[in-house]
PDB file of C-alpha atoms in Angstrom:
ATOM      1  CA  UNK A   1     -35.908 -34.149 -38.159  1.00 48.00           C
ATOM      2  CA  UNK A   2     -34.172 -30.417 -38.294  1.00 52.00           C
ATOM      3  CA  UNK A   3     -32.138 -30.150 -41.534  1.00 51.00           C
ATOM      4  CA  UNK A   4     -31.164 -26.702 -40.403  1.00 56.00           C
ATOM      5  CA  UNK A   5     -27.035 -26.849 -40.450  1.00 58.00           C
ATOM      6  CA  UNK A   6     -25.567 -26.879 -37.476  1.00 54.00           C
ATOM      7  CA  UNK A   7     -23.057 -23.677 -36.765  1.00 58.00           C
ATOM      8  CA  UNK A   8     -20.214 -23.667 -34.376  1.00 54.00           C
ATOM      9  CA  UNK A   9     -22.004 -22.261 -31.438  1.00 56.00           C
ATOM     10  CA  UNK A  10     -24.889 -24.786 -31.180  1.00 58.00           C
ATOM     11  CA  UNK A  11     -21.649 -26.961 -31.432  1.00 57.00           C
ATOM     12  CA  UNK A  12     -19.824 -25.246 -28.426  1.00 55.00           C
ATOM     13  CA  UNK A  13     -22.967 -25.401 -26.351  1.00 55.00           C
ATOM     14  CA  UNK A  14     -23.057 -29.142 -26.737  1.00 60.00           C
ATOM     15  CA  UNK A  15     -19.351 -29.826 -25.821  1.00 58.00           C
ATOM     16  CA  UNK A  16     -20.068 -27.899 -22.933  1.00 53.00           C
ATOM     17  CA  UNK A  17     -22.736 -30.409 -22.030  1.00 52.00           C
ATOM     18  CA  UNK A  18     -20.914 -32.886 -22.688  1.00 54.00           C
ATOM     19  CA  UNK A  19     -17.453 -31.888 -20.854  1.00 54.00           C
ATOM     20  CA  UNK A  20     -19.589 -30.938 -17.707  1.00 49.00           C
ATOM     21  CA  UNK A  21     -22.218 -33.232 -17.779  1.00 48.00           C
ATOM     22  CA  UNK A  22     -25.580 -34.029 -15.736  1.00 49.00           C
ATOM     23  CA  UNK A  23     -25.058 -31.990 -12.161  1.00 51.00           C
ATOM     24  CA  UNK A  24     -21.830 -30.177 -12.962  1.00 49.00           C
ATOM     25  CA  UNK A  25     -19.909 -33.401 -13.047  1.00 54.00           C
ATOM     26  CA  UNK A  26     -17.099 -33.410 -15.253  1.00 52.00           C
ATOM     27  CA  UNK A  27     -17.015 -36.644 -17.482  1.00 58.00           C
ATOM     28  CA  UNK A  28     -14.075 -38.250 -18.872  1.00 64.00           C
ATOM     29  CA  UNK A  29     -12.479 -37.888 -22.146  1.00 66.00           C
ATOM     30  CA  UNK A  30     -10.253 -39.649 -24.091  1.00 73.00           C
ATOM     31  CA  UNK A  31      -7.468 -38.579 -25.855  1.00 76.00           C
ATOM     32  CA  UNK A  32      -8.624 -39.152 -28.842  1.00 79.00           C
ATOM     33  CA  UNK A  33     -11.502 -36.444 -27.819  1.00 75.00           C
ATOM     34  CA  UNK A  34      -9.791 -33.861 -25.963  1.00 73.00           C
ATOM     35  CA  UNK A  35      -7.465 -34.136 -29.644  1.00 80.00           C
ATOM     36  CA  UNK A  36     -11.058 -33.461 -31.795  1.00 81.00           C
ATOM     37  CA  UNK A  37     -11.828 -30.742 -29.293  1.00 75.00           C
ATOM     38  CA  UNK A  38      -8.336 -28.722 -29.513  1.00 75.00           C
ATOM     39  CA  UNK A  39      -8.242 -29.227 -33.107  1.00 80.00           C
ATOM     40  CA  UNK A  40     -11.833 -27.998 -33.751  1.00 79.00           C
ATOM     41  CA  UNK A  41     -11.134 -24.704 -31.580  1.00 73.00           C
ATOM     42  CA  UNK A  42      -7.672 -23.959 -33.165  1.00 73.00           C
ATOM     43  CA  UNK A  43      -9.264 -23.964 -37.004  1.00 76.00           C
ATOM     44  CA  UNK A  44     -12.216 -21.689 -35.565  1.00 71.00           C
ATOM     45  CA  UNK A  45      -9.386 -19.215 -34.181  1.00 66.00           C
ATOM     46  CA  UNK A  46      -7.662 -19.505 -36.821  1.00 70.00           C
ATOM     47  CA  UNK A  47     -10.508 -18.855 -39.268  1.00 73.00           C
ATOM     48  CA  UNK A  48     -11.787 -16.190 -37.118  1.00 67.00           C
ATOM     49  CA  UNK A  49     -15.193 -17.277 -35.911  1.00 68.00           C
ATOM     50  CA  UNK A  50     -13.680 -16.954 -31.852  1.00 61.00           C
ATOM     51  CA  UNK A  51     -11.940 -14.068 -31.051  1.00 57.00           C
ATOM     52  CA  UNK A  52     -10.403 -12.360 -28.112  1.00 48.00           C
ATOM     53  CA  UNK A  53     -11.425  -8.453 -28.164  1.00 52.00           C
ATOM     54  CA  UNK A  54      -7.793  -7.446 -26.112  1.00 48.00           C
ATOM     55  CA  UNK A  55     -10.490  -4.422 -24.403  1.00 48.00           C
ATOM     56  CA  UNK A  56     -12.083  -6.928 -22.395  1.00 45.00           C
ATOM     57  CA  UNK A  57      -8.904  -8.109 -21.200  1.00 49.00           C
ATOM     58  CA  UNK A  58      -8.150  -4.185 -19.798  1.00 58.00           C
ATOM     59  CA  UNK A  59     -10.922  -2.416 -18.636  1.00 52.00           C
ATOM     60  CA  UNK A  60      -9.244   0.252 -17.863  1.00 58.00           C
ATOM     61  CA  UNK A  61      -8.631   1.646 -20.902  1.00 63.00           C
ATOM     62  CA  UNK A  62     -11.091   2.621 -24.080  1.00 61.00           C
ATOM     63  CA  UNK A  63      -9.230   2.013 -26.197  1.00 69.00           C
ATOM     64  CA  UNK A  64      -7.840  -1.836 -27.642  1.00 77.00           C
ATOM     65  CA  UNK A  65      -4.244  -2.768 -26.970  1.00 81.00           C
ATOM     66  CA  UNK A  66      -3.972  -2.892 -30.765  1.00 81.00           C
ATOM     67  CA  UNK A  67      -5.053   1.028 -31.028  1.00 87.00           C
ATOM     68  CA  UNK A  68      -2.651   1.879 -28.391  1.00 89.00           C
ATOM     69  CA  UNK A  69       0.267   0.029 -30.555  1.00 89.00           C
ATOM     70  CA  UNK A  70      -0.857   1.502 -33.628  1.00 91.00           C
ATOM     71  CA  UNK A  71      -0.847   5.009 -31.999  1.00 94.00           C
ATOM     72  CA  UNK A  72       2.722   4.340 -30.825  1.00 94.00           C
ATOM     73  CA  UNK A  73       3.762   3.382 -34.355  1.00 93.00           C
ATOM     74  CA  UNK A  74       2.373   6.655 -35.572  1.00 95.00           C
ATOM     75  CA  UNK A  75       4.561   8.686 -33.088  1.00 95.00           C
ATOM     76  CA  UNK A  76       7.302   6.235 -34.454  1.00 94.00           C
ATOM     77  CA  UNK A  77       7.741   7.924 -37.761  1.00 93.00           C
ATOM     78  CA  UNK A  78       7.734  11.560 -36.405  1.00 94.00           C
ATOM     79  CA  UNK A  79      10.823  13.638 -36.596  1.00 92.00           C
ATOM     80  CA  UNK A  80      11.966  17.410 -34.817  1.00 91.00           C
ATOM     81  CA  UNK A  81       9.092  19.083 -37.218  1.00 95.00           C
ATOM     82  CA  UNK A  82       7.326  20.933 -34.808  1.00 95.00           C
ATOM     83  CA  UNK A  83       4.393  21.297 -37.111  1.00 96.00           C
ATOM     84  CA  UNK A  84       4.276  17.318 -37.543  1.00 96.00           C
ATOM     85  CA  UNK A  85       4.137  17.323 -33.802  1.00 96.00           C
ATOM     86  CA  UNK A  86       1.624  19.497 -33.432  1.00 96.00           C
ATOM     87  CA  UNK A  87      -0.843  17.869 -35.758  1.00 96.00           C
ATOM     88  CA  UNK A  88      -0.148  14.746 -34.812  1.00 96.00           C
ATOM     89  CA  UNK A  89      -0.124  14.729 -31.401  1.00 95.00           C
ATOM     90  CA  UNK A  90      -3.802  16.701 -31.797  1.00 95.00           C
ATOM     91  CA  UNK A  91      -4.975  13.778 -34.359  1.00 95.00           C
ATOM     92  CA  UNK A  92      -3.653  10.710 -32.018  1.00 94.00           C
ATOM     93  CA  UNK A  93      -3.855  12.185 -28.649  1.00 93.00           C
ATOM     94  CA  UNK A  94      -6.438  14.777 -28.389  1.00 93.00           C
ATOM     95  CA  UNK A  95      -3.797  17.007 -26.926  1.00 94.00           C
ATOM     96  CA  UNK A  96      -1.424  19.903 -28.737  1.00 95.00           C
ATOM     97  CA  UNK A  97       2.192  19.550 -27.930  1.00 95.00           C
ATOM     98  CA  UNK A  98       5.104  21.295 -29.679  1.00 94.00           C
ATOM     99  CA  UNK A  99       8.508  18.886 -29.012  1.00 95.00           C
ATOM    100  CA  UNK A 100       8.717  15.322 -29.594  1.00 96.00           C
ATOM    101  CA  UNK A 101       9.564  14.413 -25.683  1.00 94.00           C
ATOM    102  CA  UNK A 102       5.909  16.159 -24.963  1.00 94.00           C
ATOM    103  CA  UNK A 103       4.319  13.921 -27.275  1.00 96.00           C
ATOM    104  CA  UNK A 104       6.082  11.065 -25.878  1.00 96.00           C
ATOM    105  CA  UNK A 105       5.326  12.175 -21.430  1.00 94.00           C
ATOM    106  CA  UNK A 106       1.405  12.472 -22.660  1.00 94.00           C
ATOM    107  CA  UNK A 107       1.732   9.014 -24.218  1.00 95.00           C
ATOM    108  CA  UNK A 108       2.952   7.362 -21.478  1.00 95.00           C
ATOM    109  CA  UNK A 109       1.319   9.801 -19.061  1.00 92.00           C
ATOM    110  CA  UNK A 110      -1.613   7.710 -20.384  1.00 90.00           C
ATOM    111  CA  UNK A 111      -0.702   3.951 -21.424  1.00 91.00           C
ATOM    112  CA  UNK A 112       2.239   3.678 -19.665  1.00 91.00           C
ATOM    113  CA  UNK A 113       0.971   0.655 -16.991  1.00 89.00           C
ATOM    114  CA  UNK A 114       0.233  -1.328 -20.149  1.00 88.00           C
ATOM    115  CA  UNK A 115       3.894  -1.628 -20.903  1.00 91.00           C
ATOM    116  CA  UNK A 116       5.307  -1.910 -17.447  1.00 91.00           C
ATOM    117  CA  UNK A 117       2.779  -4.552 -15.753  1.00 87.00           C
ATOM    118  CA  UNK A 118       4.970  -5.073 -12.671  1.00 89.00           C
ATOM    119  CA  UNK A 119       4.048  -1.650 -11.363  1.00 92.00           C
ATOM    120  CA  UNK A 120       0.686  -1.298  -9.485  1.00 91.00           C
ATOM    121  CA  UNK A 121       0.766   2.786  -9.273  1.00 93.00           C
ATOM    122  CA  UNK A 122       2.143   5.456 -11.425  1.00 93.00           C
ATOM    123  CA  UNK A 123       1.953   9.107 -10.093  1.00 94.00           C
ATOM    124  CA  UNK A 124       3.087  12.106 -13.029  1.00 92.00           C
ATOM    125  CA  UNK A 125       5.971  14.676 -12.398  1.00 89.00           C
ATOM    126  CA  UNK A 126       3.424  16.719 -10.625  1.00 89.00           C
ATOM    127  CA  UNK A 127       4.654  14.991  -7.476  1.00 91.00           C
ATOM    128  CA  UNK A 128       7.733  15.876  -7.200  1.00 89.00           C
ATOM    129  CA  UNK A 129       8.787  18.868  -5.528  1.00 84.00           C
ATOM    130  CA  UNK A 130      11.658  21.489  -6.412  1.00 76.00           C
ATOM    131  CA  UNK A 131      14.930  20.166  -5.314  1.00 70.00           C
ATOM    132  CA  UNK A 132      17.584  22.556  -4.298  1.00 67.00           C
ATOM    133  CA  UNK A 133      19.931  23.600  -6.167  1.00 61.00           C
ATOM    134  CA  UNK A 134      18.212  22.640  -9.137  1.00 59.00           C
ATOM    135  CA  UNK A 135      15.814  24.491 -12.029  1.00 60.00           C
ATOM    136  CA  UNK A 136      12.171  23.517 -10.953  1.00 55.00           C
ATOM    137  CA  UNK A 137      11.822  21.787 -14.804  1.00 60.00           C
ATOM    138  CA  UNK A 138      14.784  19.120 -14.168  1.00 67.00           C
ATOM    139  CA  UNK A 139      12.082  16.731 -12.685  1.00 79.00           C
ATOM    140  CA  UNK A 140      11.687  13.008 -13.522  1.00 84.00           C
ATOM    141  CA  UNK A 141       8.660  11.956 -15.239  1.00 91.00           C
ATOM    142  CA  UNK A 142       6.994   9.364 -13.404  1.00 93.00           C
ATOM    143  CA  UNK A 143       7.120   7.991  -9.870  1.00 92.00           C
ATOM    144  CA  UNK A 144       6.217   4.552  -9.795  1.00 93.00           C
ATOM    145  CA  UNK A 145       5.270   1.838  -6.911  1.00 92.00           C
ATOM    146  CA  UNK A 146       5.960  -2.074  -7.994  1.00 91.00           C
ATOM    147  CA  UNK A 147       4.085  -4.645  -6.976  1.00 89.00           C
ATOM    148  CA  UNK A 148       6.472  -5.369  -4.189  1.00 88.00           C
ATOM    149  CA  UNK A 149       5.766  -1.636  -2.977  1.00 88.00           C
ATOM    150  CA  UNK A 150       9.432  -0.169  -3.661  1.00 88.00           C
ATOM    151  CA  UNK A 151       9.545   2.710  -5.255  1.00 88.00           C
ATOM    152  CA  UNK A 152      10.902   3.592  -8.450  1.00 90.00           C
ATOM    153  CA  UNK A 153      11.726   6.851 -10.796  1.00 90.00           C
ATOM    154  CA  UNK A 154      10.805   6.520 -14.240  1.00 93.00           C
ATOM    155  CA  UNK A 155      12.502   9.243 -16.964  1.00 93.00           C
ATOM    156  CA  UNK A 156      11.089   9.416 -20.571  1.00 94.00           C
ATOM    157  CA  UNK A 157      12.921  10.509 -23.657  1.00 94.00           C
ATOM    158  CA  UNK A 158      12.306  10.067 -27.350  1.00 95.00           C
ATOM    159  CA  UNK A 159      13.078   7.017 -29.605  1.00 95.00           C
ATOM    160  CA  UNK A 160      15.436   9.202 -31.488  1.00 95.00           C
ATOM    161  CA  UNK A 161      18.063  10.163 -28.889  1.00 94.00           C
ATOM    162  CA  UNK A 162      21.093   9.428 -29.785  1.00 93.00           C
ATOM    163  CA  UNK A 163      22.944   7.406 -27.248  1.00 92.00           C
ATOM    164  CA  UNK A 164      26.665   6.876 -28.289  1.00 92.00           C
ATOM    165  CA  UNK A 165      28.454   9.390 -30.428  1.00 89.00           C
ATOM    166  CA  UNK A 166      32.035   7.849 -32.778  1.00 86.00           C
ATOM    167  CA  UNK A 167      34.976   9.278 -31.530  1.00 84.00           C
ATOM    168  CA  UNK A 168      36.792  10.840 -34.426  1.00 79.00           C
ATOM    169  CA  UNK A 169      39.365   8.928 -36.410  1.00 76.00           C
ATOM    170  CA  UNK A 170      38.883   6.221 -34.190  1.00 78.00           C
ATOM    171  CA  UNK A 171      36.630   2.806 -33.606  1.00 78.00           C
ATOM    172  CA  UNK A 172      35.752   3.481 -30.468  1.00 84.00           C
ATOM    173  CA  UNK A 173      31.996   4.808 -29.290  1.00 87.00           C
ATOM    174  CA  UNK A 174      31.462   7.301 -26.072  1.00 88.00           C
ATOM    175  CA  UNK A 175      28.142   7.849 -24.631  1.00 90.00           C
ATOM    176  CA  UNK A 176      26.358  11.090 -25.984  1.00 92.00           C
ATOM    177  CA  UNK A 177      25.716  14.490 -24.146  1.00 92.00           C
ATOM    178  CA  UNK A 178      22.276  13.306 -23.774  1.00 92.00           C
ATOM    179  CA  UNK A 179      22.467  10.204 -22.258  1.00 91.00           C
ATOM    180  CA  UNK A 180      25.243  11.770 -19.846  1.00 90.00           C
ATOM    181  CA  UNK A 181      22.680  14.459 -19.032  1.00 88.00           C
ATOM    182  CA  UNK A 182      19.943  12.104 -18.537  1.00 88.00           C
ATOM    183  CA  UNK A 183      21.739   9.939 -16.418  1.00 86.00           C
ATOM    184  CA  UNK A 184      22.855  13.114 -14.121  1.00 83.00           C
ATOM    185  CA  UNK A 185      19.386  14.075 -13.998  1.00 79.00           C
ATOM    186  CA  UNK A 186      18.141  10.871 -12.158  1.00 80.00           C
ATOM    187  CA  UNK A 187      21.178  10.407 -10.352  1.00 78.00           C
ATOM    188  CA  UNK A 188      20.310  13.099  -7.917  1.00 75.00           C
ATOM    189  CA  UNK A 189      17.522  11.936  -7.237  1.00 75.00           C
ATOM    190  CA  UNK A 190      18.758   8.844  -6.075  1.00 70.00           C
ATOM    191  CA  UNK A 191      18.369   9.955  -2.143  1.00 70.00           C
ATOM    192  CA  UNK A 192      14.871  10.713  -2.609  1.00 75.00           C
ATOM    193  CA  UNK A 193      13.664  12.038   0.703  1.00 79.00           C
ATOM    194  CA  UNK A 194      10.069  12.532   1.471  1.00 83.00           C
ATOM    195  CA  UNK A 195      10.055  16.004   2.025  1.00 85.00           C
ATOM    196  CA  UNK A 196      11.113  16.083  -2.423  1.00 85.00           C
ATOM    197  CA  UNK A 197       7.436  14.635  -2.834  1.00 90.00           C
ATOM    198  CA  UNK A 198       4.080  16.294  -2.407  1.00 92.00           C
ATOM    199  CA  UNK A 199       2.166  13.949  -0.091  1.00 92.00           C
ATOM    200  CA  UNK A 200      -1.304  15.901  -1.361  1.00 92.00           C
ATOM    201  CA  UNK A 201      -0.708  14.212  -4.768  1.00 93.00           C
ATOM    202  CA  UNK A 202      -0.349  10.535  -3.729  1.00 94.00           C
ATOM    203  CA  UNK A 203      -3.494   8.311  -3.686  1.00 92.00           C
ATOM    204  CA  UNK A 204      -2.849   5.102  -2.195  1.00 92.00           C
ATOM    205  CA  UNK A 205      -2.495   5.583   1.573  1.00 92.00           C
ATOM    206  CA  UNK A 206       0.056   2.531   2.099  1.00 92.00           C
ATOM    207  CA  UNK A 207       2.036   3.956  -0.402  1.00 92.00           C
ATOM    208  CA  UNK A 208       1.794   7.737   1.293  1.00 92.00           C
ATOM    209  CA  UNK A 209       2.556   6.181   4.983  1.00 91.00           C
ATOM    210  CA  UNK A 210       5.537   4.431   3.034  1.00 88.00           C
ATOM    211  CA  UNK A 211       7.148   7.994   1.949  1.00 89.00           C
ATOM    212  CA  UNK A 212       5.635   9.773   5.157  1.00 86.00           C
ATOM    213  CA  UNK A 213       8.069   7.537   6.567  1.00 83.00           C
ATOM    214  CA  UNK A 214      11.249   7.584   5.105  1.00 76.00           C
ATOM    215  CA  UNK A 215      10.961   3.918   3.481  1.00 73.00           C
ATOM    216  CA  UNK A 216      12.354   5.163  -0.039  1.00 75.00           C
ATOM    217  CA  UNK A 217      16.228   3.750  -0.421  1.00 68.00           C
ATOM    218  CA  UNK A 218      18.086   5.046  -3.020  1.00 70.00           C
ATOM    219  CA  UNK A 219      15.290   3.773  -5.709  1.00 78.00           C
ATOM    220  CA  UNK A 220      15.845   2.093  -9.145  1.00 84.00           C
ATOM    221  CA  UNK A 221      15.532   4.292 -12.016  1.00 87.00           C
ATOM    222  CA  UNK A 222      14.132   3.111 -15.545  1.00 92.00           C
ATOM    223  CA  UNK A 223      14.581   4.945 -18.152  1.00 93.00           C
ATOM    224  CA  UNK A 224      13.335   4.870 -21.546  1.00 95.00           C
ATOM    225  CA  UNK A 225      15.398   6.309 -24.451  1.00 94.00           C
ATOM    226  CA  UNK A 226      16.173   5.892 -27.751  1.00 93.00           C
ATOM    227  CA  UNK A 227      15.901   3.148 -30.215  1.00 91.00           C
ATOM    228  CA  UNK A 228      17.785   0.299 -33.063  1.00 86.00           C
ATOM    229  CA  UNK A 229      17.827   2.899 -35.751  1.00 87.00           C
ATOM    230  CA  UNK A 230      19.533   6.220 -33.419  1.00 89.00           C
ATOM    231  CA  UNK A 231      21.745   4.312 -31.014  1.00 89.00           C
ATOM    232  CA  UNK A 232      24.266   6.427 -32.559  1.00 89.00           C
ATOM    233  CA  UNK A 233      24.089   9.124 -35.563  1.00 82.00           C
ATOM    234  CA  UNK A 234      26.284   6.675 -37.774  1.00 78.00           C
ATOM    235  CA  UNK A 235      24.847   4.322 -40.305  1.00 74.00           C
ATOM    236  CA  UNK A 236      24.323   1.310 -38.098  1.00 71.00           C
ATOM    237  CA  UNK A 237      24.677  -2.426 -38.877  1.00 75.00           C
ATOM    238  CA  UNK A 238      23.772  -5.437 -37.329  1.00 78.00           C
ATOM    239  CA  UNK A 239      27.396  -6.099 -36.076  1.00 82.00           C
ATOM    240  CA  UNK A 240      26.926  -2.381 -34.785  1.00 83.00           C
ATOM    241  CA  UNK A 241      24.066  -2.457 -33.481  1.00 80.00           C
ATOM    242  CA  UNK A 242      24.772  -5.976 -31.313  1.00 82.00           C
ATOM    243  CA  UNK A 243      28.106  -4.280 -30.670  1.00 86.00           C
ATOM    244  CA  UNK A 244      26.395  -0.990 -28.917  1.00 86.00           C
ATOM    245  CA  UNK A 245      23.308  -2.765 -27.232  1.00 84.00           C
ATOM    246  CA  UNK A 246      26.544  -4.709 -25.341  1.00 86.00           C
ATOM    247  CA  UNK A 247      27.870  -1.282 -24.582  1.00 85.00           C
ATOM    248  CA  UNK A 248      24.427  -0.594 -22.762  1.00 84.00           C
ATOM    249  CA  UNK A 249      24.558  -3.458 -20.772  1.00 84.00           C
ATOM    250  CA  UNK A 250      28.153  -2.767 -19.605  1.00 84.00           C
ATOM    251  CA  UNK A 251      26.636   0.979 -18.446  1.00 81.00           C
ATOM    252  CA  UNK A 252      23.747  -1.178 -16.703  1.00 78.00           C
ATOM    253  CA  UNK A 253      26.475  -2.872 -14.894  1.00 80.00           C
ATOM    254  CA  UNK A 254      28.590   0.908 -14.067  1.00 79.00           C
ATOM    255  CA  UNK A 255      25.265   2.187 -12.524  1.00 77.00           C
ATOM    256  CA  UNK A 256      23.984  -0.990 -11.280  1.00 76.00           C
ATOM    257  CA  UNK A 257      20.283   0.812 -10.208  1.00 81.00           C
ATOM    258  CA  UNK A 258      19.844   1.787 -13.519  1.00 85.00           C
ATOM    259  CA  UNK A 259      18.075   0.072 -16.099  1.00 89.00           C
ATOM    260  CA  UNK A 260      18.384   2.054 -19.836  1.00 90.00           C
ATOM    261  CA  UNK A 261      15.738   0.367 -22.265  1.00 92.00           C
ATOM    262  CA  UNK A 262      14.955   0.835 -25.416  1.00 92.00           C
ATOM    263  CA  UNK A 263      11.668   2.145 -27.065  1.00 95.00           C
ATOM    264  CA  UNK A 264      12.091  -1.258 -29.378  1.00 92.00           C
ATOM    265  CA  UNK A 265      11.926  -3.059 -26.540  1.00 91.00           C
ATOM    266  CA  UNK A 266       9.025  -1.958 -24.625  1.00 92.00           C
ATOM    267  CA  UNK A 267       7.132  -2.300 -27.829  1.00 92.00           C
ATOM    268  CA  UNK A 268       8.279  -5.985 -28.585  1.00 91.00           C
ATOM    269  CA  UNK A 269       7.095  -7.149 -25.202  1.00 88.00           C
ATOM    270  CA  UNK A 270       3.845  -6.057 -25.346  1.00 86.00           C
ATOM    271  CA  UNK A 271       3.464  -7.657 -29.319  1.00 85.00           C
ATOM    272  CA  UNK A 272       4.841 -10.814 -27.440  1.00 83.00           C
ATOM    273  CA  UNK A 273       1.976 -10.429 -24.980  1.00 78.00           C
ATOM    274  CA  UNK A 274      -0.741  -9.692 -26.866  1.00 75.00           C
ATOM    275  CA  UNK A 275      -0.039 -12.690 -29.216  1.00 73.00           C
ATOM    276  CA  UNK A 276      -0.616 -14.972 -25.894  1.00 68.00           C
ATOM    277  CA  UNK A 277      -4.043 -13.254 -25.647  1.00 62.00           C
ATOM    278  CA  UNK A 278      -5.271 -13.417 -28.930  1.00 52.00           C
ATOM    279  CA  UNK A 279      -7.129 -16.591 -28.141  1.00 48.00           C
ATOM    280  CA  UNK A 280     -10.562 -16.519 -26.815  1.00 45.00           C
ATOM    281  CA  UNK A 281     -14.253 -18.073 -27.190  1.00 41.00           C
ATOM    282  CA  UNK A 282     -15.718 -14.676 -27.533  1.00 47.00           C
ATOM    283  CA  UNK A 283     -17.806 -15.863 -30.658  1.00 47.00           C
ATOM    284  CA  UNK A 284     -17.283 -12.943 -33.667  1.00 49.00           C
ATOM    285  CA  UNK A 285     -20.327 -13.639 -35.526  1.00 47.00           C
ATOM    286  CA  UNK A 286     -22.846 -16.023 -33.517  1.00 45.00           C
ATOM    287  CA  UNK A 287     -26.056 -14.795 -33.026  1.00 42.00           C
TER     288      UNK A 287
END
């Protein structure tokens, strides 16, 4: 007979025979089988011979989920040097940009539906109009439509704002000038009207006869700010740190359409996620 070894995918072909069986049937298996079979697939994973490529998972982007997270962790370690931000937001995102916010709206400008799955559209600041009253910059970054069509505002910052500031000679913490400001800059646009949105700029036509006719009420605002290591500008601890992320919750709670998270967080969930992925029969190596 053959004395040619037998590799793993002539091995996969033939439990596929087997499982299915003559006209599509599916045969039984024991226990003690369906135990071989899970066993024998987790040491292949595990040794790498099946692999999930996350890109065929998400089309819609060229690049691997694991590019996009290390490109985030790049932007991680940058700081206020405007010459960093330059180079590095040439290098990682084929685009020049001179403040760390920039970096951060062209980022998310791009990847942003990867981290924030329950949202079916994203439109750019572009759609928003000039409100009255108001300098023609002061616009929220993103509008975004969920799944269950409402319709949301979404505000970047950077991982490095500072969120609480120590009140002097005293234990007690007090939300920082930014986070005030960045809260007063969503809050008016909490009676978004139609007429503050450019209809031209909106793609989906339910979503356009949805603003056309006033079905936007008082939407829920996200916004994404800071980090662990610059919740305040004081050496933080654990104790601290649990003790301040409990001090964001209670503001959660004071503007209860508001929801304040964390660069840490977005970051973590979409680890979590790919982890769950990163198990596929996409053979690595078979012929």
């Amino acid at each position: 007979g053959d004395t040619e070894d037998i590799n793993t995918s002539a091995i996969f072909a033939n439990v596929w025979y087997i499982v299915k069986g003559f006209e599509w049937k599916y045969l039984s298996l024991s226990k003690g089988d369906r135990t071989f079979i899970k066993n024998f697939m987790d040491d292949q994973i595990r040794e790498g011979v099946y692999k999930l490529t996350i890109k065929e998972a998400f089309p819609f982007y060229t690049e691997s989920i694991r590019e996009i997270i290390k490109i985030w962790k790049e932007l991680l370690k940058l700081t206020e040097n405007k010459n960093k931000i330059k180079a590095t937001s040439k290098k990682l995102l084929d685009n020049e940009r001179k403040s760390l916010e920039a970096c951060w709206q062209l980022y998310f400008d791009r990847y942003l539906r990867i981290f924030l799955m329950n949202y079916k559209e994203f439109y750019s600041q572009i759609v928003f109009k000039k409100i009255d009253g108001y300098d023609k910059d002061t616009r929220p970054d993103f509008l975004a439509v969920d799944i269950y069509n409402n319709i949301d505002i979404i505000e970047i910052k950077t991982h490095r704002t500072i969120l609480f500031k120590k009140e002097s000679n005293r234990d007690s913490y007090y939300p920082s000038h930014d986070l005030n400001k960045s809260i007063f800059q969503l809050n008016k646009y909490l009676d978004l009207k139609s007429n503050n949105i450019d209809l031209s700029k909106i793609v989906n036509s339910y979503t356009k006869s949805l603003i056309e006719n006033d079905k936007i009420y008082r939407p829920r605002w996200l916004l994404i700010i800071s980090s662990k290591d610059h919740i305040t500008s004081d050496n933080t601890s654990d104790e601290l740190s649990a003790r301040l992320e409990k001090e964001i919750k209670k503001l959660k709670t004071t503007y209860n359409n508001i929801d304040i998270i964390l660069f840490d967080e977005l970051i973590q969930n979409l680890e979590n996620y790919v982890s769950y992925l990163d198990i596929s029969l996409n053979n690595n190596g078979a012929e």
